[in-house]
Amino acid sequence: MRAPENLILVIFGASGDLTERKLMPAVYDLHKQKLLPGRFAVVGVGRTEYSDGAFREKMMQGIEKNLDESKNDEMLRLFCQNLFYVSLDTRSADDYKKLKDRLTALDAELQTGGNFIFYMATPPELYPIIPHNLAAHELNKQKSGWRKLIIEKPFGYDLASARSLNQKLLRFFKEDQIYRIDHYLGKETVQNILVTRFSNNIFEPLWNQHFIHHVEITSVESLGVENRGGYYDRSGVLRDMFQNHLLKLVSLVAMEPPIAFDAKSIRNETQKALESLRPIKEHEVPDYVIRGQYTESVVRGEKVRGYRQEKGVDPESKTETFLAFKFYIDNWRWGGVPFYVRAGKRMPTTVTEIVIYFKPTPHHMFSGNQSIASSSNQLVIRIQPDEGILLKFGMKVPGAGFKVQDVAMDFHYSDLANVHLPSAYERLLLDSMLGDQTLYESGETVEAAWKFVQPVLNVWQSNPNIKIYGYPAGSWGPPQADDLIEEPHLTWRYPCKNLAMDGVYCEL
Ligand code: BG6
């Protein structure tokens, strides 16, 4: 594998949670696998004052906690010698001189070739400000070495703000310097959607409206909003999960085969898929989107707070913590096939999966239950946990007659013993170092996704009377979500923590 060029990774928001929990453990994992360049350093940037030593100690603790490493490990100690910290007010352009001086000195000392990646792990209001201030000190200029910018989600708050952010970034950085993260694309199992579809000739011929009855995506979590009530109350699940992670899954399921496996070809196809989503008119929103909010309840013997009682949440909040969305993709491949997508917090379990429901056979010759729900072939693509794939099909029950029973063929990633499943951040950080934007979002795809959800945001804002259903924490959300499904005898699949066929041993 090609090694990245020597570089310095500059993390804005370095004293924050994301850096300690996800980014630094991911960088250390890359170090352990010898995937980092020979000359490499991390410079943390934040408002909080830390000495290099105190920052190293904090990062060491984060790595220890999140990767089960021992602080006394020699490799970890040596790795942390390459971590540095600069304290500055990110809003003040003048302060960036300090950063520039430190980077210039470190670059000369470590011989990192003037290659810098700037990672914005800050609150989103700083996304337009940091690039502007970097540019004020010419830290965006690629005179010697290259410069890249990584931006965390949320990218924009709605279509207008996403457009404006794109324009602001493009004033100082070129599109090929901008890396917009959707960490779902860093997940092995999400990338595997492409491999499943485009490296096997058995699925692709069936992957269209002739053979697929409907597509269902569930992404639910048993946790509530935890300590992010303030952020979440301005966001809701539509902005937090659907506009980005879930529409990403939809675009990978729905896209046409790319002509090559590179950033340009893949982005072209996912972009086209998003642009084919049938726009929802504002008056249709209640027929296509059901929203809910969790209420107080007892889950496994423990009292669980309702959303409105969470810290940082408005006691009269109408922010949705659950959503079920029905929509169509108006193109040759998907004409008439409903897509059902559901996401929420405080559900019975934590699981993300895609279910492709194939159409039943045109003629039922055998006895047994022949409804679509129970007898159609289903392909379950399990994103997490118990990552894998399950294919459900009918088999003859041994004995007299021709009775059909559903059986499952399944593959679990865990069966690939000794294979390291890289974390999403590990993969994405390495790709940015290598200059590969394939698993990053383009400005256009982000805008296309916002364009699709904008009518829903508009209606919920302008018409507060649109119902938001309460559901007890620990339940599967409001029963009204079932009404979205067109056929009366069909329901959602209620998945378990373990990848299993419906009705088999289930772990919640
Ligand atoms: C984040 C959301 O983007 O994704 C969180 O802000 C959510 O609310 C998280 O919990 C889910 O990510 P994962 O990788 O745990 O499925």
XYZ file of C-alpha atoms and ligand atoms in Angstrom:
524
model
C 0.000 0.000 0.000
C 1.176 3.524 -0.870
C 2.389 5.439 2.204
C 1.277 9.017 2.796
C 3.821 11.799 2.378
C 5.275 13.324 5.533
C 2.802 15.740 7.102
C 1.457 17.599 10.115
C -2.153 17.060 11.150
C -3.589 20.176 12.775
C -6.747 19.534 14.807
C -8.953 22.492 15.684
C -11.146 21.664 18.674
C -8.368 19.520 20.125
C -9.560 19.847 23.700
C -12.978 18.491 22.706
C -14.631 15.144 23.015
C -14.301 14.029 19.385
C -10.521 14.452 19.396
C -10.059 12.428 22.536
C -12.631 9.721 21.832
C -12.319 9.171 18.091
C -9.598 11.105 16.283
C -6.562 10.459 18.417
C -7.323 6.751 18.945
C -7.738 6.466 15.154
C -4.396 8.184 14.511
C -2.730 5.916 17.049
C -4.231 2.846 15.441
C -2.762 3.963 12.116
C 0.579 4.422 13.848
C 0.448 0.888 15.256
C -0.196 -0.509 11.799
C 2.742 1.520 10.461
C 0.457 3.383 8.075
C 1.535 6.874 9.102
C 4.351 8.597 7.232
C 7.873 8.410 8.642
C 7.791 12.065 9.678
C 4.507 12.973 11.245
C 3.147 15.217 14.003
C -0.202 16.300 15.387
C -0.730 19.883 16.470
C -3.811 20.330 18.618
C -5.422 23.761 18.565
C -7.956 25.018 21.079
C -8.907 27.880 23.282
C -8.184 25.987 26.520
C -4.588 26.421 27.673
C -2.507 23.237 27.661
C 1.229 22.722 27.608
C 2.454 20.108 25.112
C 2.959 17.827 28.110
C -0.570 18.258 29.461
C -2.053 17.739 25.989
C -0.032 14.536 25.556
C -1.245 13.270 28.902
C -4.878 13.989 27.992
C -4.549 12.257 24.616
C -2.806 9.295 26.212
C -5.758 8.904 28.539
C -8.160 9.066 25.599
C -6.247 6.378 23.729
C -5.990 4.253 26.842
C -9.708 4.467 27.477
C -10.913 4.003 23.928
C -8.434 1.427 22.652
C -7.696 -0.487 25.814
C -4.038 0.455 25.631
C -1.763 0.801 28.613
C -0.314 4.230 29.255
C 2.989 2.592 30.063
C 3.253 1.045 26.646
C 6.536 2.151 25.083
C 5.002 2.545 21.628
C 2.248 4.811 22.966
C 4.703 6.952 24.904
C 6.914 7.442 21.850
C 3.891 8.215 19.672
C 2.789 10.938 22.081
C 6.170 12.675 21.724
C 4.873 13.783 18.322
C 1.867 15.610 19.747
C 1.978 19.377 20.267
C -0.502 22.016 21.312
C -1.165 25.639 20.433
C -3.698 27.646 22.370
C -5.448 30.409 20.473
C -8.749 32.165 19.984
C -9.980 30.564 16.763
C -12.142 33.587 16.021
C -9.246 36.021 16.075
C -7.294 36.199 12.796
C -4.313 37.797 14.570
C -3.923 34.794 16.844
C -3.193 32.539 13.853
C 0.290 34.047 13.657
C 1.122 31.910 16.702
C -0.053 28.831 14.836
C 1.842 29.731 11.701
C 5.081 30.280 13.648
C 4.718 26.959 15.443
C 3.939 25.087 12.242
C 6.852 26.693 10.415
C 9.234 25.723 13.223
C 7.936 22.160 13.524
C 7.906 21.708 9.776
C 11.574 22.729 9.580
C 12.538 20.566 12.537
C 10.617 17.458 11.501
C 11.045 17.885 7.729
C 7.356 17.420 6.987
C 7.602 19.108 3.599
C 5.105 21.901 4.302
C 2.212 19.392 4.097
C -0.575 20.316 6.499
C -4.051 18.881 7.051
C -6.390 21.164 9.002
C -9.139 19.160 10.724
C -12.124 21.146 11.959
C -13.523 19.269 14.942
C -15.100 22.419 16.329
C -18.656 23.709 16.738
C -20.053 24.328 13.224
C -20.238 28.109 13.627
C -16.434 28.089 13.320
C -16.381 26.254 9.964
C -16.448 29.429 7.849
C -14.225 31.357 10.268
C -11.221 29.015 10.523
C -10.504 28.802 6.753
C -10.786 32.576 6.510
C -8.265 33.058 9.316
C -5.921 30.396 7.936
C -5.998 32.237 4.623
C -5.209 35.530 6.359
C -1.813 33.973 7.129
C -1.499 32.201 3.781
C -1.810 28.819 5.450
C -4.117 27.782 2.604
C -1.471 28.439 -0.072
C 0.205 25.406 -1.569
C 3.503 27.075 -2.433
C 5.641 24.474 -0.726
C 3.783 21.288 0.180
C 0.025 20.776 0.115
C -2.840 22.008 2.325
C -6.101 20.176 3.035
C -9.157 20.975 5.063
C -11.345 18.330 6.759
C -14.802 19.404 7.910
C -16.914 17.485 10.370
C -20.651 17.224 10.069
C -23.084 18.955 10.332
C -22.299 20.625 7.021
C -24.879 23.414 7.126
C -28.115 23.718 9.026
C -30.307 23.766 5.922
C -29.918 24.175 2.159
C -29.168 27.895 2.276
C -26.504 27.615 4.987
C -24.871 24.602 3.296
C -24.662 26.567 0.028
C -23.258 29.567 1.809
C -20.665 27.417 3.627
C -19.590 25.838 0.340
C -19.149 29.275 -1.195
C -17.148 30.540 1.766
C -14.825 27.531 1.776
C -14.262 27.785 -1.959
C -13.041 31.346 -1.543
C -9.934 30.076 0.217
C -9.576 26.388 -0.704
C -10.144 24.514 -3.952
C -12.639 21.659 -4.076
C -9.808 19.119 -4.229
C -8.450 20.487 -0.944
C -11.808 20.153 0.853
C -12.711 16.895 2.629
C -16.286 16.816 3.995
C -16.663 13.946 6.429
C -19.639 11.655 6.769
C -18.217 9.050 9.114
C -20.699 6.436 7.807
C -18.684 6.308 4.606
C -15.667 5.274 6.657
C -17.453 2.160 7.904
C -16.287 -1.087 6.334
C -19.817 -2.380 6.000
C -20.977 0.774 4.223
C -18.154 0.428 1.713
C -19.123 -3.203 1.397
C -22.471 -2.149 -0.107
C -20.503 -1.214 -3.209
C -18.556 -4.469 -3.204
C -21.680 -6.567 -2.685
C -23.430 -4.831 -5.550
C -20.625 -4.423 -8.033
C -18.369 -7.426 -7.518
C -21.094 -10.080 -7.652
C -23.036 -10.764 -10.750
C -25.859 -12.458 -8.878
C -27.288 -9.322 -7.264
C -26.993 -6.577 -9.840
C -29.346 -8.087 -12.458
C -32.063 -8.203 -9.785
C -31.318 -4.753 -8.346
C -34.199 -2.822 -9.890
C -37.956 -2.268 -9.921
C -38.590 -5.494 -11.822
C -37.467 -7.609 -8.872
C -37.373 -5.391 -5.788
C -40.619 -4.776 -3.951
C -39.363 -2.199 -1.479
C -36.266 -1.130 0.432
C -36.145 -0.536 4.145
C -33.413 1.126 6.190
C -33.394 1.175 9.969
C -30.835 3.056 12.033
C -31.775 3.199 15.672
C -29.990 3.654 18.974
C -30.921 2.635 22.488
C -29.191 5.671 23.987
C -30.916 9.030 24.295
C -29.322 12.397 23.583
C -26.896 11.954 26.512
C -25.048 15.204 27.209
C -25.767 16.708 23.763
C -29.257 18.021 24.526
C -28.356 21.613 23.607
C -27.035 20.655 20.177
C -29.699 18.043 19.515
C -32.628 20.289 20.322
C -31.617 22.563 17.406
C -31.023 19.590 15.179
C -33.367 16.612 15.553
C -32.948 13.291 13.836
C -33.732 14.674 10.372
C -30.641 16.879 10.442
C -28.546 14.663 12.730
C -28.901 11.329 10.902
C -31.235 11.406 7.920
C -29.855 14.256 5.802
C -26.348 12.830 5.969
C -25.745 9.233 7.087
C -29.026 7.750 5.926
C -29.296 9.510 2.586
C -25.714 8.344 2.049
C -26.833 4.745 2.534
C -29.766 5.372 0.201
C -27.475 6.768 -2.484
C -25.152 3.750 -2.278
C -28.053 1.322 -2.558
C -29.667 3.268 -5.386
C -26.723 4.480 -7.498
C -25.851 3.195 -10.947
C -22.599 1.257 -11.370
C -19.727 3.759 -11.535
C -17.374 3.485 -14.480
C -14.390 3.260 -12.140
C -13.742 3.106 -8.441
C -12.542 6.634 -7.979
C -13.801 9.782 -6.330
C -15.110 11.394 -9.495
C -17.044 8.379 -10.786
C -18.555 7.447 -7.428
C -19.540 11.007 -6.606
C -21.138 11.402 -10.033
C -23.352 8.382 -9.466
C -24.337 9.125 -5.847
C -25.103 12.670 -6.906
C -27.402 11.426 -9.682
C -29.186 9.107 -7.246
C -29.834 11.965 -4.819
C -31.041 14.187 -7.622
C -33.534 11.491 -8.631
C -35.278 11.501 -5.250
C -38.861 12.516 -5.905
C -39.272 15.963 -4.301
C -41.858 16.013 -1.551
C -44.322 18.862 -1.740
C -44.861 20.718 1.498
C -48.533 19.739 1.793
C -47.584 16.060 1.373
C -45.119 16.002 4.268
C -47.486 14.490 6.891
C -48.246 11.621 4.479
C -44.568 10.813 3.949
C -42.850 11.633 7.223
C -43.865 10.601 10.728
C -42.013 12.259 13.576
C -41.856 11.241 17.220
C -40.250 12.170 20.503
C -39.403 9.831 23.377
C -41.239 10.161 26.634
C -40.411 9.017 30.145
C -40.538 5.307 30.665
C -39.099 2.338 32.503
C -36.582 0.375 30.435
C -35.335 -2.921 31.852
C -36.355 -1.879 35.328
C -34.734 1.529 35.144
C -36.561 4.805 34.947
C -35.552 6.687 31.810
C -36.060 10.425 31.364
C -38.259 11.754 28.588
C -36.626 13.924 25.909
C -38.153 17.126 27.259
C -36.594 16.454 30.638
C -33.087 16.054 29.181
C -30.439 18.650 30.065
C -30.280 21.471 27.525
C -33.655 20.625 25.963
C -36.585 23.046 25.864
C -39.324 21.605 28.159
C -41.823 22.278 25.332
C -39.535 21.127 22.576
C -41.007 19.872 19.311
C -37.702 18.437 18.116
C -38.041 14.938 16.702
C -35.995 12.099 18.181
C -37.624 9.576 15.830
C -38.540 9.736 12.201
C -39.970 7.374 9.623
C -39.753 8.538 6.017
C -41.278 7.104 2.856
C -40.068 8.276 -0.534
C -39.514 7.281 -4.146
C -36.659 7.539 -6.576
C -37.877 8.623 -9.970
C -35.556 6.973 -12.432
C -35.489 3.975 -14.732
C -34.111 1.599 -12.114
C -36.309 2.505 -9.160
C -39.580 3.835 -10.620
C -42.432 2.859 -8.261
C -40.306 1.169 -5.554
C -40.987 2.650 -2.108
C -38.047 3.333 0.185
C -38.817 3.329 3.907
C -36.238 4.808 6.236
C -36.495 4.959 10.007
C -34.157 6.380 12.648
C -34.424 7.254 16.292
C -33.010 7.514 19.771
C -34.127 5.498 22.811
C -35.244 2.503 20.806
C -35.156 -1.092 22.109
C -31.714 -1.746 20.626
C -28.884 -0.187 18.624
C -28.748 -1.329 15.050
C -28.299 -0.091 11.488
C -29.344 -2.278 8.602
C -30.665 -2.181 5.060
C -33.266 -4.698 3.947
C -33.950 -5.350 0.293
C -37.339 -7.035 -0.099
C -37.585 -8.891 -3.384
C -40.909 -9.384 -5.115
C -42.616 -12.720 -4.503
C -42.723 -15.286 -7.266
C -45.457 -14.507 -9.818
C -47.223 -17.788 -9.156
C -47.496 -19.584 -5.797
C -47.373 -23.327 -6.251
C -46.382 -24.447 -2.808
C -48.214 -24.437 0.455
C -47.114 -22.233 3.329
C -47.371 -18.586 3.953
C -46.943 -16.738 0.676
C -47.377 -13.139 1.758
C -44.646 -10.662 0.798
C -43.806 -10.107 4.427
C -42.955 -13.666 5.205
C -42.061 -15.367 1.978
C -40.297 -12.895 -0.245
C -36.549 -13.188 -0.479
C -34.864 -10.640 1.704
C -31.308 -9.468 1.669
C -30.324 -7.913 4.974
C -27.170 -5.811 4.859
C -26.128 -5.336 8.436
C -24.091 -2.167 8.905
C -23.672 -2.567 12.690
C -23.425 -4.314 15.108
C -22.859 -7.993 14.263
C -21.783 -6.748 10.843
C -22.661 -9.071 8.002
C -25.203 -10.098 5.396
C -28.196 -12.379 5.593
C -30.161 -13.785 2.675
C -33.556 -15.231 3.358
C -35.162 -17.733 1.018
C -37.629 -20.603 0.883
C -36.677 -24.278 1.269
C -38.674 -27.448 1.236
C -39.567 -28.825 4.626
C -38.364 -32.459 4.578
C -41.107 -34.991 4.406
C -44.311 -35.473 2.551
C -45.754 -32.762 0.339
C -44.155 -29.494 -0.674
C -44.270 -27.261 2.304
C -41.997 -24.223 2.132
C -40.092 -22.802 5.041
C -37.941 -19.658 5.190
C -34.292 -20.262 5.915
C -31.329 -17.923 6.118
C -27.844 -17.912 4.716
C -25.699 -15.552 6.657
C -22.196 -14.199 6.774
C -20.767 -12.401 9.809
C -17.671 -10.227 9.538
C -16.558 -11.675 12.852
C -16.007 -14.988 11.033
C -13.074 -13.410 9.219
C -10.772 -14.185 12.127
C -7.706 -11.997 12.684
C -8.858 -9.309 10.326
C -8.612 -5.848 11.828
C -11.827 -3.872 11.171
C -10.547 -0.298 11.020
C -12.642 2.366 12.684
C -14.421 4.787 10.355
C -12.110 7.620 11.385
C -9.018 5.533 10.854
C -9.961 4.823 7.280
C -11.047 8.368 6.507
C -7.994 10.007 8.062
C -5.682 7.734 6.121
C -7.527 8.506 2.877
C -7.197 12.238 3.472
C -3.465 11.812 4.017
C -3.254 9.890 0.755
C -5.299 12.555 -1.046
C -8.151 10.160 -1.835
C -11.556 11.900 -1.721
C -13.622 8.856 -2.743
C -15.114 8.398 0.716
C -15.647 12.097 1.305
C -18.627 14.188 0.264
C -18.540 16.676 -2.560
C -20.165 20.084 -2.077
C -22.817 19.137 -4.619
C -23.923 15.904 -2.922
C -24.288 17.660 0.415
C -26.465 20.296 -1.236
C -28.551 17.682 -3.077
C -29.314 15.958 0.235
C -30.330 19.236 1.881
C -32.500 20.083 -1.108
C -34.496 16.891 -0.574
C -35.133 17.472 3.144
C -35.725 21.226 2.922
C -39.547 21.023 2.357
C -39.851 18.922 5.512
C -37.850 21.443 7.535
C -39.985 24.256 6.105
C -43.276 22.636 6.982
C -42.279 21.589 10.482
C -41.154 25.125 11.115
C -44.088 26.951 9.573
C -46.756 24.591 10.827
C -46.128 23.581 14.447
C -49.483 21.801 14.458
C -48.110 18.964 12.392
C -48.251 16.071 14.784
C -45.250 14.898 16.731
C -46.077 11.615 18.414
C -44.756 10.686 21.839
C -43.352 7.181 22.213
C -42.166 5.587 25.444
C -38.377 5.386 25.687
C -37.333 1.830 24.858
C -40.117 1.242 22.327
C -40.024 1.084 18.514
C -41.465 4.578 18.069
C -45.015 5.682 17.356
C -47.250 3.021 15.760
C -48.193 5.617 13.119
C -44.848 4.756 11.465
C -46.470 1.497 10.380
C -49.149 3.389 8.483
C -46.544 4.672 6.056
C -46.126 1.200 4.649
C -48.408 0.843 1.697
C -49.578 -2.760 1.955
C -51.709 -3.258 5.069
C -50.207 -6.687 5.841
C -46.612 -5.414 5.783
C -44.668 -4.028 8.732
C -41.115 -2.944 9.396
C -38.596 -5.609 10.262
C -37.857 -5.366 13.979
C -34.160 -6.154 14.102
C -32.130 -7.398 17.024
C -28.607 -6.655 18.104
C -27.569 -9.942 16.544
C -28.065 -10.473 12.839
C -30.874 -12.990 12.791
C -33.933 -13.892 10.838
C -37.172 -12.446 12.176
C -38.619 -14.491 14.961
C -35.358 -16.296 15.782
C -33.327 -15.850 19.006
C -32.953 -12.150 19.470
C -30.632 -10.100 21.621
C -31.701 -6.534 22.348
C -23.637 11.095 14.678
C -24.854 11.695 15.325
O -23.340 11.730 13.457
O -23.873 9.727 14.432
C -25.197 10.970 16.606
O -24.606 13.062 15.604
C -25.349 9.494 16.342
O -26.394 11.473 17.184
C -24.122 8.978 15.605
O -25.465 8.847 17.591
C -24.314 7.532 15.187
O -23.095 7.067 14.702
P -22.707 5.544 14.811
O -21.400 5.428 14.110
O -22.617 5.241 16.272
O -23.821 4.802 14.155
